[in-house]
């Protein structure tokens, strides 16, 4: 990679004086001096990708919770008449 200083252009936007830095421009070419304030923003694509990933995680967690609930229900005895032995038929 180039001398991007750890900024990923797919995730970050670097602005100086309201203008986005071109990938080929250096900070010196922009007129950035020590103590200058810069603005680092996250791209909309990155925000949307994070939101999609978070939604996928939530859906998977909900699916796993439903599986656990279903498994717990399968381990419980079915409601209904008890299987306790009662009086048998009387000999005739």
Coordinates of N, CA, C and O in Angstrom, one line a residue:
X1 N 0.8 -1.2 0.0 CA 0.0 0.0 0.0 C 0.9 1.2 0.0 O 2.1 1.2 0.2
X2 N 0.2 2.4 -0.2 CA 0.9 3.7 -0.2 C 1.0 4.2 1.2 O 0.8 3.5 2.2
X3 N 1.4 5.5 1.3 CA 1.6 6.2 2.6 C 0.3 6.7 3.1 O 0.2 7.9 3.4
X4 N -0.8 5.9 3.2 CA -2.1 6.4 3.6 C -2.2 6.6 5.1 O -3.2 7.1 5.5
X5 N -1.2 6.3 5.8 CA -1.3 6.6 7.3 C -2.3 5.8 8.0 O -2.8 6.2 9.0
X6 N -2.7 4.6 7.5 CA -3.7 3.8 8.1 C -5.1 4.1 7.9 O -6.0 3.5 8.4
X7 N -5.4 5.1 7.0 CA -6.7 5.4 6.6 C -7.2 4.5 5.5 O -6.5 4.4 4.5
X8 N -8.4 3.9 5.6 CA -8.9 3.1 4.6 C -9.9 3.9 3.8 O -10.9 4.3 4.4
X9 N -9.7 4.2 2.5 CA -10.6 5.1 1.8 C -12.0 4.5 1.7 O -12.9 5.2 1.4
X10 N -12.1 3.2 1.9 CA -13.4 2.6 1.8 C -14.2 2.8 3.1 O -15.4 2.6 3.1
X11 N -13.5 3.3 4.2 CA -14.2 3.5 5.4 C -14.1 5.0 5.9 O -15.0 5.5 6.4
X12 N -12.9 5.6 5.6 CA -12.7 7.0 6.1 C -12.7 8.0 5.0 O -12.3 7.7 3.8
X13 N -13.1 9.2 5.4 CA -13.0 10.4 4.5 C -12.3 11.4 5.3 O -12.7 11.8 6.4
X14 N -11.2 12.0 4.8 CA -10.4 13.0 5.5 C -10.7 14.4 4.9 O -10.5 14.5 3.7
X15 N -11.2 15.3 5.7 CA -11.5 16.6 5.1 C -10.7 17.7 5.8 O -10.4 17.6 7.0
X16 N -10.3 18.6 5.0 CA -9.5 19.8 5.4 C -10.1 21.0 4.7 O -10.2 21.1 3.5
X17 N -10.5 22.0 5.6 CA -11.2 23.2 5.1 C -12.3 22.8 4.2 O -12.6 23.5 3.1
X18 N -13.1 21.8 4.6 CA -14.3 21.4 3.9 C -14.1 20.7 2.6 O -15.1 20.4 1.9
X19 N -12.9 20.3 2.3 CA -12.6 19.6 1.1 C -12.0 18.2 1.4 O -11.1 18.1 2.3
X20 N -12.4 17.2 0.6 CA -11.9 15.9 0.8 C -10.5 15.8 0.2 O -10.3 16.2 -1.0
X21 N -9.6 15.1 0.9 CA -8.3 14.9 0.4 C -8.3 13.8 -0.7 O -9.0 12.8 -0.6
X22 N -7.6 14.1 -1.8 CA -7.5 13.1 -2.9 C -6.4 12.1 -2.5 O -5.5 12.4 -1.8
X23 N -6.6 10.8 -2.9 CA -5.6 9.8 -2.5 C -4.2 10.1 -2.8 O -3.2 9.7 -2.2
X24 N -3.9 11.0 -3.8 CA -2.6 11.3 -4.3 C -2.0 12.5 -3.6 O -0.8 12.7 -3.7
X25 N -2.8 13.3 -2.9 CA -2.4 14.5 -2.2 C -1.7 14.2 -0.9 O -2.2 13.3 -0.1
X26 N -0.6 14.9 -0.6 CA 0.0 14.8 0.7 C -0.6 15.8 1.6 O -1.2 16.8 1.1
X27 N -0.4 15.7 2.9 CA -0.9 16.7 3.9 C -0.2 18.1 3.6 O -0.8 19.1 3.7
X28 N 1.1 18.0 3.2 CA 1.8 19.3 2.9 C 1.3 20.0 1.7 O 1.1 21.2 1.7
X29 N 0.9 19.2 0.7 CA 0.3 19.8 -0.5 C -1.1 20.5 -0.2 O -1.4 21.4 -0.9
X30 N -1.8 19.9 0.8 CA -3.0 20.5 1.2 C -2.8 21.8 2.0 O -3.8 22.6 2.2
X31 N -1.6 22.0 2.6 CA -1.4 23.1 3.4 C -1.6 22.8 4.9 O -1.7 23.7 5.7
X32 N -1.6 21.5 5.2 CA -1.7 21.1 6.6 C -0.4 21.4 7.4 O 0.6 21.0 6.9
X33 N -0.5 22.1 8.5 CA 0.6 22.4 9.3 C 0.4 21.8 10.7 O -0.7 21.4 11.0
X34 N 1.5 21.7 11.5 CA 1.3 21.1 12.9 C 0.2 22.0 13.6 O 0.2 23.2 13.5
X35 N -0.6 21.2 14.3 CA -1.7 21.9 15.0 C -3.0 22.1 14.2 O -4.0 22.6 14.8
X36 N -2.9 21.9 12.9 CA -4.1 22.1 12.1 C -5.2 21.0 12.4 O -4.9 19.9 12.7
X37 N -6.4 21.5 12.4 CA -7.5 20.5 12.7 C -8.0 19.9 11.4 O -8.2 20.6 10.4
X38 N -8.2 18.6 11.5 CA -8.7 17.9 10.3 C -10.0 17.2 10.8 O -10.3 17.0 11.9
X39 N -10.8 16.8 9.8 CA -12.1 16.1 10.1 C -12.0 14.8 9.5 O -11.8 14.7 8.2
X40 N -12.2 13.7 10.3 CA -12.2 12.4 9.8 C -13.6 11.8 9.9 O -14.2 11.8 11.0
X41 N -14.2 11.5 8.8 CA -15.6 11.0 8.8 C -15.7 9.6 8.3 O -14.8 9.1 7.5
X42 N -16.7 8.9 8.7 CA -16.9 7.5 8.2 C -17.8 7.6 6.9 O -18.7 8.4 6.9
X43 N -17.5 6.8 5.9 CA -18.3 6.9 4.7 C -19.7 6.3 4.9 O -19.9 5.4 5.8
X44 N -20.6 6.7 4.1 CA -22.0 6.1 4.2 C -22.0 4.6 3.9 O -22.7 3.9 4.5
X45 N -21.1 4.2 3.0 CA -21.1 2.8 2.6 C -20.6 2.0 3.8 O -21.2 0.9 4.1
X46 N -19.7 2.5 4.6 CA -19.2 1.8 5.8 C -20.3 1.7 6.8 O -20.5 0.7 7.5
X47 N -21.0 2.8 7.0 CA -22.1 2.9 8.0 C -23.2 1.8 7.6 O -23.7 1.1 8.5
X48 N -23.5 1.8 6.4 CA -24.5 0.8 5.9 C -24.1 -0.6 6.1 O -24.8 -1.5 6.5
X49 N -22.8 -0.9 5.8 CA -22.2 -2.2 5.9 C -22.3 -2.6 7.4 O -22.6 -3.8 7.7
X50 N -21.9 -1.7 8.3 CA -22.0 -2.0 9.8 C -23.4 -2.3 10.2 O -23.6 -3.2 11.0
X51 N -24.4 -1.5 9.7 CA -25.8 -1.7 10.1 C -26.3 -3.1 9.6 O -26.9 -3.8 10.3
X52 N -25.9 -3.5 8.4 CA -26.3 -4.8 7.8 C -25.7 -5.9 8.6 O -26.3 -6.9 8.9
X53 N -24.4 -5.8 9.0 CA -23.7 -6.8 9.8 C -24.4 -6.9 11.1 O -24.6 -8.0 11.6
X54 N -24.8 -5.8 11.8 CA -25.4 -5.8 13.1 C -26.8 -6.5 13.0 O -27.2 -7.3 13.8
X55 N -27.5 -6.2 11.9 CA -28.8 -6.8 11.7 C -28.7 -8.3 11.5 O -29.5 -9.1 12.0
X56 N -27.7 -8.8 10.8 CA -27.4 -10.2 10.6 C -27.1 -10.9 11.9 O -27.6 -12.0 12.1
X57 N -26.3 -10.2 12.7 CA -26.0 -10.8 14.0 C -27.2 -10.9 14.9 O -27.5 -12.0 15.5
X58 N -28.1 -9.9 14.9 CA -29.3 -10.0 15.7 C -30.2 -11.1 15.2 O -30.9 -11.8 16.0
X59 N -30.3 -11.3 13.9 CA -31.2 -12.3 13.3 C -30.7 -13.7 13.7 O -31.4 -14.6 14.1
X60 N -29.3 -13.9 13.7 CA -28.7 -15.1 14.1 C -29.0 -15.4 15.5 O -29.3 -16.5 15.9
X61 N -28.8 -14.4 16.4 CA -29.0 -14.6 17.8 C -30.5 -14.9 18.1 O -30.8 -15.8 18.9
X62 N -31.4 -14.3 17.4 CA -32.8 -14.7 17.5 C -33.1 -16.1 17.1 O -33.9 -16.8 17.7
X63 N -32.5 -16.5 16.0 CA -32.7 -17.9 15.5 C -32.2 -18.9 16.5 O -32.8 -19.9 16.8
X64 N -31.0 -18.6 17.1 CA -30.4 -19.5 18.1 C -31.3 -19.6 19.4 O -31.5 -20.6 20.0
X65 N -31.9 -18.4 19.8 CA -32.8 -18.4 20.9 C -34.0 -19.2 20.7 O -34.5 -20.0 21.6
X66 N -34.6 -19.1 19.4 CA -35.7 -20.0 19.1 C -35.4 -21.4 19.1 O -36.2 -22.3 19.6
X67 N -34.2 -21.8 18.7 CA -33.7 -23.2 18.7 C -33.6 -23.7 20.1 O -34.1 -24.8 20.4
X68 N -33.1 -22.9 21.0 CA -32.9 -23.3 22.4 C -34.3 -23.4 23.1 O -34.5 -24.4 23.8
X69 N -35.2 -22.5 22.7 CA -36.6 -22.6 23.3 C -37.3 -23.8 22.8 O -37.9 -24.5 23.6
X70 N -37.1 -24.2 21.6 CA -37.8 -25.4 21.0 C -37.2 -26.6 21.6 O -37.9 -27.5 22.0
X71 N -35.9 -26.6 21.8 CA -35.2 -27.8 22.4 C -35.7 -28.0 23.9 O -35.9 -29.1 24.3
X72 N -35.9 -26.9 24.6 CA -36.3 -26.9 26.0 C -37.8 -27.5 26.0 O -38.1 -28.2 26.9
X73 N -38.6 -27.1 25.1 CA -40.0 -27.5 25.0 C -40.0 -29.0 24.8 O -40.9 -29.7 25.3
X74 N -39.1 -29.5 23.9 CA -39.1 -30.9 23.6 C -38.7 -31.8 24.8 O -39.1 -33.0 24.8
X75 N -38.0 -31.2 25.7 CA -37.5 -32.0 26.9 C -38.6 -32.1 28.0 O -38.5 -32.9 28.9
X76 N -39.6 -31.2 27.9 CA -40.7 -31.2 28.9 C -41.7 -32.2 28.6 O -42.0 -32.5 27.4
X77 N -42.3 -32.9 29.6 CA -43.4 -33.9 29.3 C -44.6 -33.2 28.7 O -44.9 -32.1 29.0
X78 N -45.2 -33.9 27.8 CA -46.4 -33.3 27.2 C -47.6 -33.2 28.2 O -47.7 -34.1 29.0
X79 N -48.3 -32.1 28.1 CA -49.5 -32.0 29.0 C -50.5 -33.0 28.7 O -50.7 -33.4 27.5
X80 N -51.3 -33.4 29.6 CA -52.4 -34.4 29.4 C -52.5 -35.3 30.6 O -52.0 -35.0 31.6
X81 N -53.3 -36.4 30.4 CA -53.5 -37.3 31.5 C -52.2 -37.9 31.9 O -51.3 -38.2 31.1
X82 N -52.1 -38.1 33.2 CA -50.8 -38.6 33.7 C -50.7 -40.1 33.4 O -51.7 -40.8 33.2
X83 N -49.5 -40.6 33.4 CA -49.2 -42.0 33.1 C -49.2 -42.9 34.3 O -48.7 -44.0 34.3
X84 N -49.7 -42.3 35.4 CA -49.7 -43.1 36.7 C -50.6 -44.3 36.6 O -51.7 -44.2 36.0
X85 N -50.2 -45.4 37.1 CA -51.1 -46.6 37.0 C -52.3 -46.5 37.8 O -52.3 -46.0 38.9
X86 N -53.4 -46.8 37.3 CA -54.7 -46.7 38.0 C -55.2 -48.1 38.2 O -54.5 -49.1 37.9
X87 N -56.4 -48.3 38.7 CA -57.0 -49.6 38.8 C -57.2 -50.3 37.5 O -57.6 -49.7 36.5
X88 N -56.8 -51.5 37.4 CA -56.8 -52.3 36.2 C -58.2 -52.8 36.0 O -59.1 -52.7 36.9
X89 N -58.5 -53.5 34.9 CA -59.8 -54.2 34.7 C -60.0 -55.2 35.8 O -59.1 -55.9 36.2
X90 N -61.3 -55.3 36.2 CA -61.6 -56.3 37.2 C -61.9 -57.6 36.6 O -62.5 -57.7 35.5
X91 N -61.4 -58.7 37.2 CA -61.6 -60.0 36.6 C -63.1 -60.3 36.6 O -63.8 -60.0 37.5
X92 N -63.6 -60.9 35.6 CA -65.0 -61.1 35.4 C -65.4 -62.5 35.6 O -66.2 -63.1 35.8

